CSV table of C-alpha atoms and ligand atoms in Angstrom, one decimal:
chain,number,residue,atom,x,y,z
A,1,UNK,CA,137.7,74.0,77.0
A,2,UNK,CA,135.3,76.3,75.3
A,3,UNK,CA,131.7,76.7,76.5
A,4,UNK,CA,129.5,78.0,73.7
A,5,UNK,CA,126.3,79.7,74.8
A,6,UNK,CA,122.9,80.0,73.1
A,7,UNK,CA,122.3,83.4,71.5
A,8,UNK,CA,119.6,84.1,74.0
A,9,UNK,CA,121.9,83.5,77.0
A,10,UNK,CA,121.7,86.4,79.5
A,11,UNK,CA,124.3,88.2,81.6
A,12,UNK,CA,123.0,86.2,84.6
A,13,UNK,CA,123.7,82.9,82.8
A,14,UNK,CA,127.3,84.1,82.0
A,15,UNK,CA,127.8,85.1,85.6
A,16,UNK,CA,126.6,81.8,87.0
A,17,UNK,CA,128.8,79.8,84.6
A,18,UNK,CA,131.8,82.0,85.5
A,19,UNK,CA,131.2,81.2,89.2
A,20,UNK,CA,131.2,77.5,88.5
A,21,UNK,CA,134.4,77.8,86.6
A,22,UNK,CA,136.0,79.7,89.5
A,23,UNK,CA,134.8,77.1,92.0
A,24,UNK,CA,136.7,74.5,90.0
A,25,UNK,CA,139.9,76.6,90.5
A,26,UNK,CA,139.9,77.7,86.9
A,27,UNK,CA,139.6,81.0,85.1
A,28,UNK,CA,136.7,82.0,82.8
A,29,UNK,CA,137.5,84.2,79.8
A,30,UNK,CA,134.6,85.7,77.9
A,31,UNK,CA,134.9,85.5,74.1
A,32,UNK,CA,132.1,87.7,72.8
A,33,UNK,CA,131.0,86.9,69.2
A,34,UNK,CA,128.6,88.6,66.8
A,35,UNK,CA,125.9,85.9,67.2
A,36,UNK,CA,126.7,84.4,70.6
A,37,UNK,CA,129.1,84.4,73.5
A,38,UNK,CA,131.6,81.7,74.3
A,39,UNK,CA,133.5,81.3,77.6
A,40,UNK,CA,137.0,80.0,77.5
A,41,UNK,CA,138.1,77.9,80.5
A,42,UNK,CA,141.8,78.5,81.2
A,43,UNK,CA,144.3,77.5,83.8
A,44,UNK,CA,143.7,73.8,83.6
A,45,UNK,CA,146.7,71.4,83.7
A,46,UNK,CA,144.9,68.6,81.9
A,47,UNK,CA,141.4,67.5,80.8
A,48,UNK,CA,138.5,69.4,82.3
A,49,UNK,CA,135.3,67.5,82.9
A,50,UNK,CA,132.4,69.3,81.1
A,51,UNK,CA,129.7,67.6,83.1
A,52,UNK,CA,128.9,70.6,85.3
A,53,UNK,CA,128.2,72.7,82.2
A,54,UNK,CA,126.7,70.3,79.7
A,55,UNK,CA,123.3,70.2,81.2
A,56,UNK,CA,122.9,74.0,81.8
A,57,UNK,CA,120.1,75.4,79.6
A,58,UNK,CA,122.2,78.3,78.4
A,59,UNK,CA,125.0,76.1,77.2
A,60,UNK,CA,124.8,75.1,73.5
A,61,UNK,CA,127.9,73.0,73.4
A,62,UNK,CA,131.3,72.4,75.1
A,63,UNK,CA,134.4,72.1,73.0
A,64,UNK,CA,137.5,70.4,74.4
A,65,UNK,CA,140.6,72.3,73.3
A,66,UNK,CA,142.8,70.3,75.7
A,67,UNK,CA,143.0,66.6,74.7
A,68,UNK,CA,141.8,63.9,77.2
A,69,UNK,CA,145.4,62.8,77.5
A,70,UNK,CA,148.6,64.6,78.3
A,71,UNK,CA,151.3,62.3,79.5
A,72,UNK,CA,151.1,60.2,76.4
A,73,UNK,CA,151.2,63.1,74.0
A,74,UNK,CA,154.1,64.4,72.0
A,75,UNK,CA,153.4,68.0,73.1
A,76,UNK,CA,154.2,66.9,76.6
A,77,UNK,CA,157.1,64.5,75.8
A,78,UNK,CA,158.5,65.3,72.4
A,79,UNK,CA,161.2,62.5,72.2
A,80,UNK,CA,160.2,58.9,71.4
A,81,UNK,CA,159.8,56.5,74.3
A,82,UNK,CA,161.8,53.4,74.2
A,83,UNK,CA,160.3,50.6,76.2
A,84,UNK,CA,162.6,47.9,77.6
A,85,UNK,CA,161.1,44.4,77.6
A,86,UNK,CA,162.7,42.1,80.1
A,87,UNK,CA,166.3,43.1,80.4
A,88,UNK,CA,167.5,43.6,76.9
A,89,UNK,CA,164.8,43.8,74.3
A,90,UNK,CA,163.9,47.3,73.3
A,91,UNK,CA,161.0,48.7,71.3
A,92,UNK,CA,160.2,52.2,70.1
A,93,UNK,CA,162.3,55.0,68.6
A,94,UNK,CA,165.1,53.6,66.5
A,95,UNK,CA,165.1,50.2,68.2
A,96,UNK,CA,165.2,47.2,65.9
A,97,UNK,CA,161.8,46.0,64.5
A,98,UNK,CA,160.2,43.8,67.1
A,99,UNK,CA,158.6,40.5,66.2
A,100,UNK,CA,156.3,38.9,68.9
A,101,UNK,CA,154.8,35.6,68.0
A,102,UNK,CA,152.9,32.6,69.4
A,103,UNK,CA,149.6,30.8,69.5
A,104,UNK,CA,146.4,32.6,70.3
A,105,UNK,CA,146.0,30.4,73.4
A,106,UNK,CA,148.1,28.0,75.4
A,107,UNK,CA,146.6,24.6,74.9
A,108,UNK,CA,149.0,22.3,76.6
A,109,UNK,CA,152.7,21.7,77.4
A,110,UNK,CA,153.6,20.1,74.1
A,111,UNK,CA,152.0,22.9,71.9
A,112,UNK,CA,153.6,25.8,73.8
A,113,UNK,CA,157.0,24.1,74.1
A,114,UNK,CA,157.1,23.2,70.4
A,115,UNK,CA,156.2,26.7,69.5
A,116,UNK,CA,158.8,28.2,71.8
A,117,UNK,CA,161.5,26.0,70.5
A,118,UNK,CA,160.6,26.9,66.9
A,119,UNK,CA,160.6,30.7,67.7
A,120,UNK,CA,163.9,30.6,69.4
A,121,UNK,CA,165.4,29.0,66.3
A,122,UNK,CA,164.0,31.9,64.3
A,123,UNK,CA,165.7,34.4,66.6
A,124,UNK,CA,162.3,35.6,67.9
A,125,UNK,CA,162.7,36.5,71.6
A,126,UNK,CA,159.2,37.3,72.7
A,127,UNK,CA,156.4,34.7,72.9
A,128,UNK,CA,152.8,35.6,73.1
A,129,UNK,CA,150.1,33.2,74.3
A,130,UNK,CA,146.8,33.6,76.0
A,131,UNK,CA,146.0,31.8,79.3
A,132,UNK,CA,142.9,33.9,80.2
A,133,UNK,CA,141.0,34.2,76.9
A,134,UNK,CA,138.2,36.8,76.2
A,135,UNK,CA,136.0,34.7,74.0
A,136,UNK,CA,132.8,36.0,72.4
A,137,UNK,CA,130.9,32.8,73.3
A,138,UNK,CA,131.0,31.3,76.8
A,139,UNK,CA,130.8,27.9,75.0
A,140,UNK,CA,134.2,28.5,73.3
A,141,UNK,CA,137.5,27.4,74.9
A,142,UNK,CA,138.2,29.9,77.7
A,143,UNK,CA,141.9,29.3,78.1
A,144,UNK,CA,144.0,27.2,80.6
A,145,UNK,CA,144.0,30.1,83.0
A,146,UNK,CA,146.3,29.6,86.1
A,147,UNK,CA,147.7,26.4,84.6
A,148,UNK,CA,148.5,28.2,81.4
A,149,UNK,CA,150.4,30.9,83.3
A,150,UNK,CA,152.4,28.1,85.0
A,151,UNK,CA,153.4,26.7,81.6
A,152,UNK,CA,154.4,30.2,80.4
A,153,UNK,CA,156.7,30.5,83.4
A,154,UNK,CA,158.2,27.2,82.5
A,155,UNK,CA,158.8,28.3,78.9
A,156,UNK,CA,160.4,31.4,80.0
A,157,UNK,CA,162.8,29.6,82.3
A,158,UNK,CA,163.5,26.8,79.8
A,159,UNK,CA,164.1,28.9,76.7
A,160,UNK,CA,165.1,32.2,78.2
A,161,UNK,CA,162.3,33.9,76.2
A,162,UNK,CA,160.2,36.8,77.2
A,163,UNK,CA,156.5,36.0,77.5
A,164,UNK,CA,153.5,38.2,77.0
A,165,UNK,CA,150.0,37.2,78.0
A,166,UNK,CA,146.6,38.9,78.3
A,167,UNK,CA,145.2,40.0,81.7
A,168,UNK,CA,141.4,40.3,81.8
A,169,UNK,CA,140.7,41.4,85.3
A,170,UNK,CA,142.5,43.6,87.9
A,171,UNK,CA,142.3,40.7,90.5
A,172,UNK,CA,144.6,38.5,88.4
A,173,UNK,CA,147.1,41.2,87.4
A,174,UNK,CA,149.4,40.8,90.3
A,175,UNK,CA,149.6,37.0,90.1
A,176,UNK,CA,150.1,37.1,86.3
A,177,UNK,CA,152.8,39.9,86.5
A,178,UNK,CA,154.9,37.6,88.8
A,179,UNK,CA,155.2,35.0,86.1
A,180,UNK,CA,155.4,36.9,82.8
A,181,UNK,CA,157.5,39.7,81.4
A,182,UNK,CA,154.8,41.7,79.6
A,183,UNK,CA,151.1,42.2,80.2
A,184,UNK,CA,148.6,42.5,77.4
A,185,UNK,CA,145.4,44.4,77.7
A,186,UNK,CA,143.1,43.2,75.0
A,187,UNK,CA,140.8,45.0,72.7
A,188,UNK,CA,137.7,44.1,74.7
A,189,UNK,CA,139.3,45.5,77.9
A,190,UNK,CA,140.7,48.7,76.5
A,191,UNK,CA,138.3,50.7,78.6
A,192,UNK,CA,138.3,48.5,81.6
A,193,UNK,CA,139.4,51.4,83.8
A,194,UNK,CA,140.0,49.4,87.0
A,195,UNK,CA,142.3,47.1,84.9
A,196,UNK,CA,144.1,50.1,83.4
A,197,UNK,CA,144.6,51.6,86.9
A,198,UNK,CA,146.0,48.3,88.2
A,199,UNK,CA,148.3,48.1,85.2
A,200,UNK,CA,149.5,51.6,86.1
A,201,UNK,CA,150.6,50.3,89.5
A,202,UNK,CA,152.5,47.4,87.9
A,203,UNK,CA,156.2,47.4,87.0
A,204,UNK,CA,155.6,45.3,83.9
A,205,UNK,CA,155.5,46.8,80.4
A,206,UNK,CA,151.9,46.7,79.0
A,207,UNK,CA,150.8,46.1,75.4
A,208,UNK,CA,147.6,48.0,75.1
A,209,UNK,CA,145.5,46.9,72.2
A,210,UNK,CA,143.1,49.3,70.5
A,211,UNK,CA,139.4,48.6,71.2
A,212,UNK,CA,137.2,47.1,68.5
A,213,UNK,CA,135.4,50.5,68.0
A,214,UNK,CA,137.8,52.8,69.8
A,215,UNK,CA,138.8,56.2,68.4
A,216,UNK,CA,142.5,57.1,68.5
A,217,UNK,CA,141.6,59.7,71.2
A,218,UNK,CA,139.9,57.0,73.4
A,219,UNK,CA,142.8,54.6,72.9
A,220,UNK,CA,145.4,57.3,73.9
A,221,UNK,CA,143.2,58.3,76.8
A,222,UNK,CA,143.3,54.7,78.0
A,223,UNK,CA,147.1,54.6,77.7
A,224,UNK,CA,147.0,57.8,79.8
A,225,UNK,CA,145.5,55.9,82.7
A,226,UNK,CA,148.5,53.6,82.8
A,227,UNK,CA,151.0,56.4,82.6
A,228,UNK,CA,149.2,58.4,85.2
A,229,UNK,CA,149.2,55.4,87.5
A,230,UNK,CA,153.0,55.5,87.4
A,231,UNK,CA,153.9,52.9,84.7
A,232,UNK,CA,155.5,54.6,81.6
A,233,UNK,CA,156.1,51.4,79.8
A,234,UNK,CA,153.2,51.2,77.4
A,235,UNK,CA,153.3,49.8,73.8
A,236,UNK,CA,150.2,50.6,71.7
A,237,UNK,CA,149.0,47.8,69.4
A,238,UNK,CA,146.7,48.4,66.4
A,239,UNK,CA,144.7,45.2,65.8
A,240,UNK,CA,142.0,46.3,63.3
A,241,UNK,CA,138.7,47.9,63.9
A,242,UNK,CA,135.1,47.0,63.3
A,243,UNK,CA,133.6,48.5,60.2
A,244,UNK,CA,130.8,47.6,57.7
A,245,UNK,CA,133.2,45.3,55.9
A,246,UNK,CA,132.9,41.6,56.8
A,247,UNK,CA,135.3,40.2,54.2
A,248,UNK,CA,138.0,40.4,56.7
A,249,UNK,CA,137.6,39.8,60.5
A,250,UNK,CA,138.4,43.4,61.2
A,251,UNK,CA,139.5,46.4,59.0
A,252,UNK,CA,143.2,47.1,59.3
A,253,UNK,CA,143.7,50.7,60.1
A,254,UNK,CA,147.3,51.2,59.1
A,255,UNK,CA,146.9,54.9,58.7
A,256,UNK,CA,146.8,55.4,62.4
A,257,UNK,CA,150.3,54.1,62.8
A,258,UNK,CA,151.9,57.3,61.4
A,259,UNK,CA,149.1,59.3,62.9
A,260,UNK,CA,149.6,57.9,66.4
A,261,UNK,CA,153.3,58.3,66.1
A,262,UNK,CA,152.8,62.0,65.5
A,263,UNK,CA,150.4,62.4,68.4
A,264,UNK,CA,152.2,60.2,70.9
A,265,UNK,CA,155.8,59.3,71.9
A,266,UNK,CA,154.8,55.7,72.7
A,267,UNK,CA,155.9,52.7,70.5
A,268,UNK,CA,153.2,51.4,68.2
A,269,UNK,CA,153.0,47.8,66.9
A,270,UNK,CA,150.6,46.0,64.6
A,271,UNK,CA,148.7,42.7,64.9
A,272,UNK,CA,147.9,41.6,61.4
A,273,UNK,CA,146.4,38.3,62.7
A,274,UNK,CA,143.4,39.8,64.4
A,275,UNK,CA,143.3,42.7,62.0
A,276,UNK,CA,142.6,40.4,59.0
A,277,UNK,CA,141.5,37.0,60.5
A,278,UNK,CA,143.0,35.2,57.6
A,279,UNK,CA,146.5,33.7,57.5
A,280,UNK,CA,147.0,34.4,53.8
A,281,UNK,CA,146.5,38.1,54.5
A,282,UNK,CA,148.9,38.2,57.5
A,283,UNK,CA,152.2,38.3,55.6
A,284,UNK,CA,151.4,41.2,53.2
A,285,UNK,CA,149.8,43.3,56.0
A,286,UNK,CA,152.7,42.6,58.4
A,287,UNK,CA,155.1,43.9,55.7
A,288,UNK,CA,152.8,46.9,55.0
A,289,UNK,CA,153.0,47.9,58.6
A,290,UNK,CA,156.7,48.2,58.5
A,291,UNK,CA,156.4,50.7,55.7
A,292,UNK,CA,153.7,52.5,57.6
A,293,UNK,CA,156.2,53.0,60.5
A,294,UNK,CA,155.2,50.3,63.0
A,295,UNK,CA,157.8,49.5,65.6
A,296,UNK,CA,156.9,45.8,65.5
A,297,UNK,CA,154.3,43.1,64.8
A,298,UNK,CA,152.5,40.6,66.9
A,299,UNK,CA,151.7,37.4,65.0
A,300,UNK,CA,149.7,34.3,65.8
A,301,UNK,CA,151.4,31.0,64.9
A,302,UNK,CA,150.5,27.4,65.8
A,303,UNK,CA,152.2,24.0,65.3
A,304,UNK,CA,148.9,22.7,63.9
A,305,UNK,CA,146.6,25.7,63.1
A,306,UNK,CA,143.8,23.3,61.8
A,307,UNK,CA,143.6,21.9,65.3
A,308,UNK,CA,143.9,25.2,67.2
A,309,UNK,CA,141.3,25.7,69.9
A,310,UNK,CA,141.1,29.4,69.1
A,311,UNK,CA,141.9,31.6,66.0
A,312,UNK,CA,143.2,28.7,63.9
A,313,UNK,CA,142.2,30.4,60.5
A,314,UNK,CA,144.4,33.4,61.2
A,315,UNK,CA,147.4,31.4,62.7
A,316,UNK,CA,150.4,30.9,60.6
A,317,UNK,CA,152.0,27.5,60.1
A,318,UNK,CA,155.7,27.3,61.3
A,319,UNK,CA,157.0,27.3,57.7
A,320,UNK,CA,154.9,30.4,56.9
A,321,UNK,CA,156.2,32.3,59.9
A,322,UNK,CA,159.7,31.3,59.0
A,323,UNK,CA,159.3,32.8,55.5
A,324,UNK,CA,157.6,35.9,56.8
A,325,UNK,CA,160.2,36.5,59.5
A,326,UNK,CA,163.0,36.4,56.8
A,327,UNK,CA,161.1,39.0,54.8
A,328,UNK,CA,160.4,41.2,57.8
A,329,UNK,CA,164.1,41.3,58.6
A,330,UNK,CA,165.0,42.3,55.1
A,331,UNK,CA,162.3,44.9,54.7
A,332,UNK,CA,162.8,46.4,58.1
A,333,UNK,CA,166.4,46.8,57.4
A,334,UNK,CA,165.7,48.4,54.0
A,335,UNK,CA,163.2,50.8,55.4
A,336,UNK,CA,165.5,51.8,58.3
A,337,UNK,CA,168.3,52.6,55.9
A,338,UNK,CA,166.3,54.3,53.2
A,339,UNK,CA,163.4,56.2,54.9
B,1,PEP,C1,144.6,38.0,71.2
B,1,PEP,O1,145.6,38.7,71.1
B,1,PEP,O2,144.5,36.8,71.2
B,1,PEP,C2,143.3,38.7,71.4
B,1,PEP,C3,142.3,38.2,72.0
B,1,PEP,O3,143.4,39.9,70.7
B,1,PEP,P1,142.3,41.2,70.7
B,1,PEP,O4,142.2,41.6,72.1
B,1,PEP,O5,143.0,42.1,69.8
B,1,PEP,O6,141.0,40.7,70.1
B,2,MN,MN1,143.7,35.4,69.1
């Protein structure tokens, strides 16, 4: 970290800042300039909190040289991380392109079983479905909660599929982790730090979605919580961000896929359903993400999207998913061989 002082800062100011740095177990290094002095803080192993300096009168600004994450960064861990889901599905690195699909929410036994049966026929091994739903309005369907988790556990046993579901609060994480293979932390909870810490203590892989207005740095810092807690199995999921544009539900930020892959060793997948909010835009954007370098996609599909209790307009019909899955397999293969 660099502490930049106002031009009028005195020797006494510098001395007192140096003392604070030393008290934190770090080393101050004066960097005199023509206009003003800066003090470099060295010797830190990770992120240094700038709070003790920010409010001092003589300090003009603090500049973080060290990123707020370390364990998730490529500098720290140059090789790609391959996350194992269940016993045999792998994602990240050169693993096959991963397709996760399922309804936004579990709505009942018939709906989830029909979907699972269809996905298995497509060769799709990971089912997504929400039991605890983070809905904007409290009047909207909130999910089947515990009952939904029970149904997911049934699906998993009946079809031998891996299941992923969202966890909204730390209190539920242990119970949910007993019944599912992969935990999802949704966009709205990307900075629920208690939840991130709890996910760090879990043995289950975690799909961490990017927050609605989160910067890449904030997203990676959230992933850092999980790794720091002792769980290295994190998959990042870009799901679109909020911008001035309202023509699509969110704005698909595909550029961050290659960017994040350069900054971090973690696998990165894309969710074109929430990124666009429109089923007609899902196939082209899913395919685009393959070319951008995504390790996989997460798609919403429903046996009867018109009757879905949540996210119907962005959910694919079975026949649309079947067509898209065929194209994904072909394009992923082509990209792997040619790029
Ligand atoms: C979801 O996956 O259904 C969901 C709620 O996603 P997000 O957290 O990205 O909005
Ligand atoms: Mn949804």
